[in-house]
mmCIF file of C-alpha atoms in Angstrom:
data_model
loop_
_atom_site.group_PDB
_atom_site.id
_atom_site.type_symbol
_atom_site.label_atom_id
_atom_site.label_comp_id
_atom_site.label_asym_id
_atom_site.label_seq_id
_atom_site.Cartn_x
_atom_site.Cartn_y
_atom_site.Cartn_z
ATOM 1 C CA UNK N 1497 -3.196 -10.411 26.323
ATOM 2 C CA UNK N 1498 -4.324 -12.765 23.538
ATOM 3 C CA UNK N 1499 -2.879 -13.887 20.228
ATOM 4 C CA UNK N 1500 -0.989 -10.720 19.343
ATOM 5 C CA UNK N 1501 0.904 -10.669 22.619
ATOM 6 C CA UNK N 1502 1.789 -14.303 22.058
ATOM 7 C CA UNK N 1503 3.184 -13.389 18.659
ATOM 8 C CA UNK N 1504 5.018 -10.334 19.944
ATOM 9 C CA UNK N 1505 6.623 -12.266 22.782
ATOM 10 C CA UNK N 1506 7.253 -15.238 20.486
ATOM 11 C CA UNK N 1507 5.568 -17.664 22.836
ATOM 12 C CA UNK N 1508 5.264 -20.439 20.293
ATOM 13 C CA UNK N 1509 2.447 -22.688 21.464
ATOM 14 C CA UNK N 1510 -0.103 -24.972 19.872
ATOM 15 C CA UNK N 1511 -2.484 -22.075 19.553
ATOM 16 C CA UNK N 1512 -5.495 -22.673 17.261
ATOM 17 C CA UNK N 1513 -5.309 -19.250 15.580
ATOM 18 C CA UNK N 1514 -2.833 -16.398 15.580
ATOM 19 C CA UNK N 1515 -3.074 -12.671 15.414
ATOM 20 C CA UNK N 1516 -4.018 -10.976 12.143
ATOM 21 C CA UNK N 1517 -5.682 -13.938 10.531
ATOM 22 C CA UNK N 1518 -5.316 -12.787 6.939
ATOM 23 C CA UNK N 1519 -7.095 -15.859 5.634
ATOM 24 C CA UNK N 1520 -10.196 -16.359 7.779
ATOM 25 C CA UNK N 1521 -11.089 -13.263 9.835
ATOM 26 C CA UNK N 1522 -14.822 -12.440 9.702
ATOM 27 C CA UNK N 1523 -16.491 -9.176 10.775
ATOM 28 C CA UNK N 1524 -18.299 -8.857 14.080
ATOM 29 C CA UNK N 1525 -21.523 -6.870 14.313
ATOM 30 C CA UNK N 1526 -19.512 -3.937 15.631
ATOM 31 C CA UNK N 1527 -17.334 -3.995 12.517
ATOM 32 C CA UNK N 1528 -20.070 -4.759 9.999
ATOM 33 C CA UNK N 1529 -20.978 -1.252 8.794
ATOM 34 C CA UNK N 1530 -17.429 -0.133 7.993
ATOM 35 C CA UNK N 1531 -16.540 -3.599 6.733
ATOM 36 C CA UNK N 1532 -19.389 -3.473 4.205
ATOM 37 C CA UNK N 1533 -18.267 -0.058 2.941
ATOM 38 C CA UNK N 1534 -14.701 -1.255 2.428
ATOM 39 C CA UNK N 1535 -15.794 -4.571 0.954
ATOM 40 C CA UNK N 1536 -17.830 -2.762 -1.701
ATOM 41 C CA UNK N 1537 -14.616 -1.167 -2.948
ATOM 42 C CA UNK N 1538 -12.385 -4.222 -2.522
ATOM 43 C CA UNK N 1539 -14.777 -6.275 -4.655
ATOM 44 C CA UNK N 1540 -13.475 -4.337 -7.661
ATOM 45 C CA UNK N 1541 -9.796 -4.659 -6.794
ATOM 46 C CA UNK N 1542 -9.245 -7.923 -8.647
ATOM 47 C CA UNK N 1543 -10.758 -6.576 -11.877
ATOM 48 C CA UNK N 1544 -8.516 -3.502 -11.559
ATOM 49 C CA UNK N 1545 -5.441 -5.721 -11.229
ATOM 50 C CA UNK N 1546 -6.575 -7.885 -14.122
ATOM 51 C CA UNK N 1547 -7.042 -4.793 -16.277
ATOM 52 C CA UNK N 1548 -3.541 -3.626 -15.415
ATOM 53 C CA UNK N 1549 -2.027 -7.059 -16.105
ATOM 54 C CA UNK N 1550 -3.689 -7.105 -19.514
ATOM 55 C CA UNK N 1551 -2.680 -3.528 -20.354
ATOM 56 C CA UNK N 1552 -0.583 -3.801 -23.541
ATOM 57 C CA UNK N 1553 -0.443 -0.158 -24.543
ATOM 58 C CA UNK N 1554 -0.366 1.409 -27.994
ATOM 59 C CA UNK N 1555 3.370 1.900 -28.361
ATOM 60 C CA UNK N 1556 3.584 0.649 -31.922
ATOM 61 C CA UNK N 1557 0.604 2.655 -33.143
ATOM 62 C CA UNK N 1558 1.987 5.804 -31.488
ATOM 63 C CA UNK N 1559 5.414 5.203 -32.986
ATOM 64 C CA UNK N 1560 3.916 4.815 -36.459
ATOM 65 C CA UNK N 1561 1.882 8.009 -36.038
ATOM 66 C CA UNK N 1562 4.928 10.010 -34.931
ATOM 67 C CA UNK N 1563 7.033 8.679 -37.811
ATOM 68 C CA UNK N 1564 4.294 9.425 -40.336
ATOM 69 C CA UNK N 1565 2.840 12.780 -39.236
ATOM 70 C CA UNK N 1566 1.107 13.421 -42.563
ATOM 71 C CA UNK N 1567 -0.489 9.993 -42.879
ATOM 72 C CA UNK N 1568 -4.077 10.297 -41.630
ATOM 73 C CA UNK N 1569 -4.554 6.529 -41.369
ATOM 74 C CA UNK N 1570 -1.644 6.214 -38.937
ATOM 75 C CA UNK N 1571 -2.949 9.153 -36.891
ATOM 76 C CA UNK N 1572 -6.424 7.673 -36.769
ATOM 77 C CA UNK N 1573 -5.166 4.210 -35.860
ATOM 78 C CA UNK N 1574 -3.069 5.584 -32.995
ATOM 79 C CA UNK N 1575 -5.904 7.746 -31.697
ATOM 80 C CA UNK N 1576 -8.440 4.921 -31.841
ATOM 81 C CA UNK N 1577 -5.996 2.668 -29.983
ATOM 82 C CA UNK N 1578 -5.196 5.205 -27.265
ATOM 83 C CA UNK N 1579 -8.709 6.413 -26.409
ATOM 84 C CA UNK N 1580 -10.010 3.158 -24.841
ATOM 85 C CA UNK N 1581 -6.728 2.833 -22.953
ATOM 86 C CA UNK N 1582 -7.179 6.307 -21.493
ATOM 87 C CA UNK N 1583 -10.661 5.310 -20.286
ATOM 88 C CA UNK N 1584 -9.066 2.310 -18.602
ATOM 89 C CA UNK N 1585 -6.433 4.555 -16.996
ATOM 90 C CA UNK N 1586 -9.216 6.803 -15.748
ATOM 91 C CA UNK N 1587 -10.883 3.784 -14.121
ATOM 92 C CA UNK N 1588 -7.630 2.928 -12.347
ATOM 93 C CA UNK N 1589 -7.305 6.493 -11.132
ATOM 94 C CA UNK N 1590 -10.903 6.802 -9.889
ATOM 95 C CA UNK N 1591 -10.465 3.516 -8.041
ATOM 96 C CA UNK N 1592 -7.533 5.078 -6.169
ATOM 97 C CA UNK N 1593 -9.896 7.844 -5.019
ATOM 98 C CA UNK N 1594 -12.432 5.292 -3.766
ATOM 99 C CA UNK N 1595 -9.643 3.458 -1.950
ATOM 100 C CA UNK N 1596 -8.477 6.690 -0.342
ATOM 101 C CA UNK N 1597 -11.981 7.405 0.937
ATOM 102 C CA UNK N 1598 -12.561 4.023 2.592
ATOM 103 C CA UNK N 1599 -9.067 4.045 4.073
ATOM 104 C CA UNK N 1600 -10.085 7.080 6.123
ATOM 105 C CA UNK N 1601 -12.935 5.110 7.684
ATOM 106 C CA UNK N 1602 -10.722 2.119 8.397
ATOM 107 C CA UNK N 1603 -8.042 4.218 10.055
ATOM 108 C CA UNK N 1604 -10.676 5.910 12.167
ATOM 109 C CA UNK N 1605 -12.039 2.592 13.409
ATOM 110 C CA UNK N 1606 -8.637 1.053 14.081
ATOM 111 C CA UNK N 1607 -7.046 4.070 15.766
ATOM 112 C CA UNK N 1608 -9.920 5.530 17.774
ATOM 113 C CA UNK N 1609 -10.525 2.072 19.245
ATOM 114 C CA UNK N 1610 -7.143 2.473 20.958
ATOM 115 C CA UNK N 1611 -8.834 4.933 23.317
ATOM 116 C CA UNK N 1612 -10.695 2.024 24.913
ATOM 117 C CA UNK N 1613 -7.898 -0.548 24.773
ATOM 118 C CA UNK N 1614 -4.708 -0.650 26.868
ATOM 119 C CA UNK N 1615 -2.600 -1.760 23.912
ATOM 120 C CA UNK N 1616 -2.581 -1.405 20.155
ATOM 121 C CA UNK N 1617 -2.403 -5.188 20.052
ATOM 122 C CA UNK N 1618 -5.664 -5.501 21.956
ATOM 123 C CA UNK N 1619 -7.464 -2.965 19.780
ATOM 124 C CA UNK N 1620 -6.372 -4.579 16.534
ATOM 125 C CA UNK N 1621 -7.147 -8.033 17.809
ATOM 126 C CA UNK N 1622 -10.691 -6.968 18.630
ATOM 127 C CA UNK N 1623 -11.148 -5.808 15.028
ATOM 128 C CA UNK N 1624 -9.512 -8.606 13.099
ATOM 129 C CA UNK N 1625 -11.770 -8.287 10.059
ATOM 130 C CA UNK N 1626 -11.064 -4.564 9.658
ATOM 131 C CA UNK N 1627 -7.347 -5.178 10.166
ATOM 132 C CA UNK N 1628 -7.586 -7.811 7.434
ATOM 133 C CA UNK N 1629 -9.253 -5.307 5.104
ATOM 134 C CA UNK N 1630 -6.532 -2.779 5.854
ATOM 135 C CA UNK N 1631 -4.052 -5.498 4.935
ATOM 136 C CA UNK N 1632 -5.952 -6.259 1.711
ATOM 137 C CA UNK N 1633 -5.774 -2.594 0.701
ATOM 138 C CA UNK N 1634 -2.012 -2.558 1.260
ATOM 139 C CA UNK N 1635 -1.616 -5.832 -0.619
ATOM 140 C CA UNK N 1636 -3.581 -4.479 -3.591
ATOM 141 C CA UNK N 1637 -1.707 -1.168 -3.500
ATOM 142 C CA UNK N 1638 1.778 -2.645 -3.651
ATOM 143 C CA UNK N 1639 0.778 -5.234 -6.240
ATOM 144 C CA UNK N 1640 -0.780 -2.529 -8.431
ATOM 145 C CA UNK N 1641 2.367 -0.414 -8.179
ATOM 146 C CA UNK N 1642 4.623 -3.372 -8.986
ATOM 147 C CA UNK N 1643 2.644 -3.936 -12.180
ATOM 148 C CA UNK N 1644 2.518 -0.239 -13.064
ATOM 149 C CA UNK N 1645 6.229 0.421 -12.637
ATOM 150 C CA UNK N 1646 6.998 -2.398 -15.084
ATOM 151 C CA UNK N 1647 4.744 -0.946 -17.778
ATOM 152 C CA UNK N 1648 6.201 2.224 -19.342
ATOM 153 C CA UNK N 1649 3.455 2.148 -21.988
ATOM 154 C CA UNK N 1650 1.060 3.705 -19.459
ATOM 155 C CA UNK N 1651 2.800 7.064 -19.307
ATOM 156 C CA UNK N 1652 3.676 6.920 -22.994
ATOM 157 C CA UNK N 1653 0.015 6.399 -23.946
ATOM 158 C CA UNK N 1654 -1.238 9.136 -21.667
ATOM 159 C CA UNK N 1655 1.382 11.627 -22.834
ATOM 160 C CA UNK N 1656 0.367 10.984 -26.433
ATOM 161 C CA UNK N 1657 -3.287 11.480 -25.496
ATOM 162 C CA UNK N 1658 -2.603 14.839 -23.867
ATOM 163 C CA UNK N 1659 -0.461 16.059 -26.761
ATOM 164 C CA UNK N 1660 -3.096 15.045 -29.272
ATOM 165 C CA UNK N 1661 -5.925 16.632 -27.292
ATOM 166 C CA UNK N 1662 -4.013 19.929 -27.080
ATOM 167 C CA UNK N 1663 -3.139 19.913 -30.777
ATOM 168 C CA UNK N 1664 -6.682 19.116 -31.906
ATOM 169 C CA UNK N 1665 -8.196 21.646 -29.515
ATOM 170 C CA UNK N 1666 -6.104 24.316 -31.234
ATOM 171 C CA UNK N 1667 -7.551 23.093 -34.543
ATOM 172 C CA UNK N 1668 -11.046 23.447 -33.034
ATOM 173 C CA UNK N 1669 -11.833 19.763 -33.447
ATOM 174 C CA UNK N 1670 -14.663 18.306 -31.371
ATOM 175 C CA UNK N 1671 -13.333 15.357 -29.355
ATOM 176 C CA UNK N 1672 -16.000 13.249 -27.664
ATOM 177 C CA UNK N 1673 -13.533 11.637 -25.276
ATOM 178 C CA UNK N 1674 -13.193 14.966 -23.477
ATOM 179 C CA UNK N 1675 -16.608 14.226 -22.002
ATOM 180 C CA UNK N 1676 -14.900 11.330 -20.214
ATOM 181 C CA UNK N 1677 -11.433 12.767 -19.588
ATOM 182 C CA UNK N 1678 -11.535 16.549 -19.659
ATOM 183 C CA UNK N 1679 -8.567 18.812 -19.062
ATOM 184 C CA UNK N 1680 -9.026 18.932 -15.286
ATOM 185 C CA UNK N 1681 -9.278 15.154 -15.033
ATOM 186 C CA UNK N 1682 -6.280 14.755 -17.335
ATOM 187 C CA UNK N 1683 -4.203 17.031 -15.100
ATOM 188 C CA UNK N 1684 -5.028 14.982 -12.016
ATOM 189 C CA UNK N 1685 -4.371 11.718 -13.823
ATOM 190 C CA UNK N 1686 -1.073 13.048 -15.109
ATOM 191 C CA UNK N 1687 0.124 13.782 -11.575
ATOM 192 C CA UNK N 1688 -1.031 10.334 -10.454
ATOM 193 C CA UNK N 1689 0.774 8.390 -13.180
ATOM 194 C CA UNK N 1690 3.919 10.512 -12.931
ATOM 195 C CA UNK N 1691 4.599 8.833 -9.579
ATOM 196 C CA UNK N 1692 6.700 5.647 -9.723
ATOM 197 C CA UNK N 1693 4.230 3.995 -7.340
ATOM 198 C CA UNK N 1694 1.026 6.021 -7.511
ATOM 199 C CA UNK N 1695 -1.256 3.893 -5.336
ATOM 200 C CA UNK N 1696 1.196 3.879 -2.439
ATOM 201 C CA UNK N 1697 1.606 7.625 -2.825
ATOM 202 C CA UNK N 1698 -2.181 7.958 -2.608
ATOM 203 C CA UNK N 1699 -2.388 5.896 0.594
ATOM 204 C CA UNK N 1700 0.528 7.772 2.151
ATOM 205 C CA UNK N 1701 -1.167 11.091 1.426
ATOM 206 C CA UNK N 1702 -4.483 9.768 2.769
ATOM 207 C CA UNK N 1703 -2.866 8.568 6.008
ATOM 208 C CA UNK N 1704 -1.025 11.863 6.468
ATOM 209 C CA UNK N 1705 -4.265 13.782 5.870
ATOM 210 C CA UNK N 1706 -6.047 11.556 8.379
ATOM 211 C CA UNK N 1707 -3.509 12.473 11.047
ATOM 212 C CA UNK N 1708 -3.712 16.181 10.209
ATOM 213 C CA UNK N 1709 -7.507 16.260 10.129
ATOM 214 C CA UNK N 1710 -7.934 14.358 13.413
ATOM 215 C CA UNK N 1711 -5.953 16.547 15.755
ATOM 216 C CA UNK N 1712 -7.937 15.314 18.751
ATOM 217 C CA UNK N 1713 -6.452 11.868 18.145
ATOM 218 C CA UNK N 1714 -2.894 11.626 19.516
ATOM 219 C CA UNK N 1715 -0.394 10.832 16.784
ATOM 220 C CA UNK N 1716 0.898 7.820 18.683
ATOM 221 C CA UNK N 1717 -2.476 6.102 18.269
ATOM 222 C CA UNK N 1718 -1.876 5.955 14.530
ATOM 223 C CA UNK N 1719 1.814 5.102 14.761
ATOM 224 C CA UNK N 1720 1.088 2.419 17.384
ATOM 225 C CA UNK N 1721 -1.397 0.806 15.049
ATOM 226 C CA UNK N 1722 1.030 0.824 12.121
ATOM 227 C CA UNK N 1723 4.106 -0.285 14.052
ATOM 228 C CA UNK N 1724 2.210 -3.109 15.735
ATOM 229 C CA UNK N 1725 1.039 -4.456 12.387
ATOM 230 C CA UNK N 1726 4.537 -4.184 10.936
ATOM 231 C CA UNK N 1727 6.195 -5.977 13.849
ATOM 232 C CA UNK N 1728 3.611 -8.732 13.985
ATOM 233 C CA UNK N 1729 3.915 -9.381 10.247
ATOM 234 C CA UNK N 1730 7.691 -9.540 10.537
ATOM 235 C CA UNK N 1731 7.648 -11.980 13.412
ATOM 236 C CA UNK N 1732 5.050 -14.150 11.707
ATOM 237 C CA UNK N 1733 7.279 -14.244 8.612
ATOM 238 C CA UNK N 1734 10.571 -14.969 10.359
ATOM 239 C CA UNK N 1735 9.183 -17.530 12.803
ATOM 240 C CA UNK N 1736 8.675 -20.938 11.139
ATOM 241 C CA UNK N 1737 6.151 -22.005 13.774
ATOM 242 C CA UNK N 1738 3.891 -19.211 12.542
ATOM 243 C CA UNK N 1739 4.702 -18.964 8.823
ATOM 244 C CA UNK N 1740 4.183 -22.715 8.440
ATOM 245 C CA UNK N 1741 0.518 -22.184 9.330
ATOM 246 C CA UNK N 1742 -0.094 -20.158 6.184
ATOM 247 C CA UNK N 1743 -2.182 -22.202 3.785
ATOM 248 C CA UNK N 1744 -0.184 -21.124 0.725
ATOM 249 C CA UNK N 1745 2.870 -19.227 -0.440
ATOM 250 C CA UNK N 1746 0.521 -16.468 -1.583
ATOM 251 C CA UNK N 1747 -0.258 -15.683 2.058
ATOM 252 C CA UNK N 1748 3.469 -15.405 2.748
ATOM 253 C CA UNK N 1749 3.835 -12.779 0.015
ATOM 254 C CA UNK N 1750 0.629 -11.113 1.178
ATOM 255 C CA UNK N 1751 2.116 -10.764 4.664
ATOM 256 C CA UNK N 1752 5.325 -9.284 3.246
ATOM 257 C CA UNK N 1753 3.364 -6.684 1.292
ATOM 258 C CA UNK N 1754 1.401 -5.715 4.387
ATOM 259 C CA UNK N 1755 4.600 -5.369 6.424
ATOM 260 C CA UNK N 1756 6.182 -3.120 3.802
ATOM 261 C CA UNK N 1757 2.991 -1.116 3.358
ATOM 262 C CA UNK N 1758 2.585 -0.212 7.014
ATOM 263 C CA UNK N 1759 6.297 0.587 7.297
ATOM 264 C CA UNK N 1760 5.910 3.112 4.459
ATOM 265 C CA UNK N 1761 2.816 4.664 6.042
ATOM 266 C CA UNK N 1762 4.593 4.877 9.417
ATOM 267 C CA UNK N 1763 7.516 6.650 7.751
ATOM 268 C CA UNK N 1764 5.148 9.255 6.316
ATOM 269 C CA UNK N 1765 3.248 10.065 9.494
ATOM 270 C CA UNK N 1766 5.950 9.793 12.179
ATOM 271 C CA UNK N 1767 7.943 13.053 12.509
ATOM 272 C CA UNK N 1768 11.266 11.205 12.594
ATOM 273 C CA UNK N 1769 10.308 8.472 10.160
ATOM 274 C CA UNK N 1770 10.968 4.760 10.383
ATOM 275 C CA UNK N 1771 14.701 4.668 9.683
ATOM 276 C CA UNK N 1772 15.983 6.701 12.611
ATOM 277 C CA UNK N 1773 17.346 4.732 15.537
ATOM 278 C CA UNK N 1774 14.830 6.195 17.966
ATOM 279 C CA UNK N 1775 14.449 3.200 20.248
ATOM 280 C CA UNK N 1776 16.807 0.535 21.508
ATOM 281 C CA UNK N 1777 13.913 -1.760 22.420
ATOM 282 C CA UNK N 1778 13.795 -4.841 20.228
ATOM 283 C CA UNK N 1779 10.518 -6.666 20.528
ATOM 284 C CA UNK N 1780 12.337 -9.964 20.078
ATOM 285 C CA UNK N 1781 14.010 -9.529 23.475
ATOM 286 C CA UNK N 1782 10.761 -9.223 25.390
ATOM 287 C CA UNK N 1783 10.260 -12.955 25.785
ATOM 288 C CA UNK N 1784 13.751 -13.316 27.237
ATOM 289 C CA UNK N 1785 12.990 -10.913 30.089
ATOM 290 C CA UNK N 1786 12.061 -12.091 33.547
ATOM 291 C CA UNK N 1787 9.702 -9.122 33.968
ATOM 292 C CA UNK N 1788 5.956 -9.413 33.917
ATOM 293 C CA UNK N 1789 5.117 -9.510 30.211
ATOM 294 C CA UNK N 1790 1.745 -7.775 30.420
ATOM 295 C CA UNK N 1791 3.234 -4.902 32.387
ATOM 296 C CA UNK N 1792 6.221 -4.654 30.063
ATOM 297 C CA UNK N 1793 4.074 -4.498 26.950
ATOM 298 C CA UNK N 1794 1.737 -1.960 28.509
ATOM 299 C CA UNK N 1795 4.668 0.291 29.347
ATOM 300 C CA UNK N 1796 6.691 -0.073 26.153
ATOM 301 C CA UNK N 1797 4.520 -1.311 23.274
ATOM 302 C CA UNK N 1798 3.713 2.206 22.140
ATOM 303 C CA UNK N 1799 7.371 3.189 21.724
ATOM 304 C CA UNK N 1800 8.463 0.212 19.640
ATOM 305 C CA UNK N 1801 8.857 1.402 16.053
ATOM 306 C CA UNK N 1802 8.842 -1.069 13.179
ATOM 307 C CA UNK N 1803 12.091 -3.031 13.354
ATOM 308 C CA UNK N 1804 13.265 -1.877 9.943
ATOM 309 C CA UNK N 1805 16.588 -3.716 9.834
ATOM 310 C CA UNK N 1806 14.995 -7.015 10.804
ATOM 311 C CA UNK N 1807 12.192 -6.412 8.303
ATOM 312 C CA UNK N 1808 14.691 -5.811 5.515
ATOM 313 C CA UNK N 1809 16.521 -8.992 6.404
ATOM 314 C CA UNK N 1810 13.249 -10.914 6.161
ATOM 315 C CA UNK N 1811 12.795 -9.551 2.639
ATOM 316 C CA UNK N 1812 16.410 -10.198 1.675
ATOM 317 C CA UNK N 1813 16.009 -13.846 2.669
ATOM 318 C CA UNK N 1814 13.345 -14.288 -0.014
ATOM 319 C CA UNK N 1815 13.990 -14.944 -3.730
ATOM 320 C CA UNK N 1816 14.934 -11.638 -5.362
ATOM 321 C CA UNK N 1817 12.253 -11.818 -8.049
ATOM 322 C CA UNK N 1818 9.529 -11.995 -5.405
ATOM 323 C CA UNK N 1819 10.607 -9.045 -3.290
ATOM 324 C CA UNK N 1820 12.267 -6.612 -5.699
ATOM 325 C CA UNK N 1821 9.002 -4.708 -6.060
ATOM 326 C CA UNK N 1822 8.712 -4.392 -2.289
ATOM 327 C CA UNK N 1823 12.284 -3.183 -1.956
ATOM 328 C CA UNK N 1824 11.570 -0.649 -4.708
ATOM 329 C CA UNK N 1825 8.554 0.552 -2.744
ATOM 330 C CA UNK N 1826 10.801 1.212 0.254
ATOM 331 C CA UNK N 1827 13.362 2.930 -1.973
ATOM 332 C CA UNK N 1828 10.953 5.175 -3.842
ATOM 333 C CA UNK N 1829 7.931 5.847 -1.641
ATOM 334 C CA UNK N 1830 9.332 6.295 1.856
ATOM 335 C CA UNK N 1831 9.807 9.860 3.034
ATOM 336 C CA UNK N 1832 12.898 9.700 5.255
ATOM 337 C CA UNK N 1833 15.187 7.135 3.612
ATOM 338 C CA UNK N 1834 17.625 9.762 2.364
ATOM 339 C CA UNK N 1835 17.711 11.708 5.626
ATOM 340 C CA UNK N 1836 21.124 12.145 7.210
ATOM 341 C CA UNK N 1837 19.866 10.257 10.261
ATOM 342 C CA UNK N 1838 19.305 7.038 8.284
ATOM 343 C CA UNK N 1839 21.956 4.489 9.355
ATOM 344 C CA UNK N 1840 24.381 3.465 6.623
ATOM 345 C CA UNK N 1841 23.665 -0.217 7.146
ATOM 346 C CA UNK N 1842 20.008 0.406 6.266
ATOM 347 C CA UNK N 1843 21.040 2.217 3.076
ATOM 348 C CA UNK N 1844 23.331 -0.673 2.182
ATOM 349 C CA UNK N 1845 20.526 -3.180 2.640
ATOM 350 C CA UNK N 1846 18.395 -1.198 0.203
ATOM 351 C CA UNK N 1847 21.088 -0.695 -2.432
#
């Protein structure tokens, strides 16, 4: 069944490549059109991250303006500092919309292809380059949110902007920036930045909408795709024979972000979520069986949810400073973590 089945069954061999080649996968002609559309958006992802890393905020200027309400120079300095930052925040927000749009196309390609493949593994393996782009979106999303959650100046700046706009509108002042960020845009941006992890929230909503809008596509096609990616990433991470093939530590962290990202998306679209003990099948036991592997995977691959406990243990084995953002993503952006059905040992792992 190819590389993915070898990973899933943990048949460690001297195989030249392995499933979900996050470093070298190239698009086939069949993938090219969608790949180009996604690539056009991903080309801007690094500049978005750089802009967020360099975001210093206007906390001091705002503080001075609040403490000196009758000093025009302080008011002007704060306003002139905040306005370009708000434009930058708008760019971040509009990028999330672009990301949401291309994600729909990617999900369509990766899930509808399951109709012509016996296994999710086969379908994903046929579209390695698109799977890699899906992974790149998740990597960007979680990295963006890690940076955002550590920067309280973002919400502070935007709150000051909205208060100032409202106050000056009452005074009938003409504010040119409203041509860029009008009241409607400000409302949408406010909802976006109010989320602890806004990009992941955007992707979760987009994936849920995809499922709802494509009722002709069985739900399990989407959940199969997500769970397969999560399980493969986990096994690649916890198996030295695979993780040692990564060219750098960055790929290791990339793989962890992808695993967490698809777990979160699975939790949003599956009716019971990812934390419920809905299956006793552990993919790690498959290789120990004497049954025919191809037949076993064909019969049971679709009902294997992401192995959440094993995935958490993989994260816990990493240095805390590298994975705290990922654990926060699971704490704050999953849908079913606080359900009564969530096992206590899972809650303890995430404390």
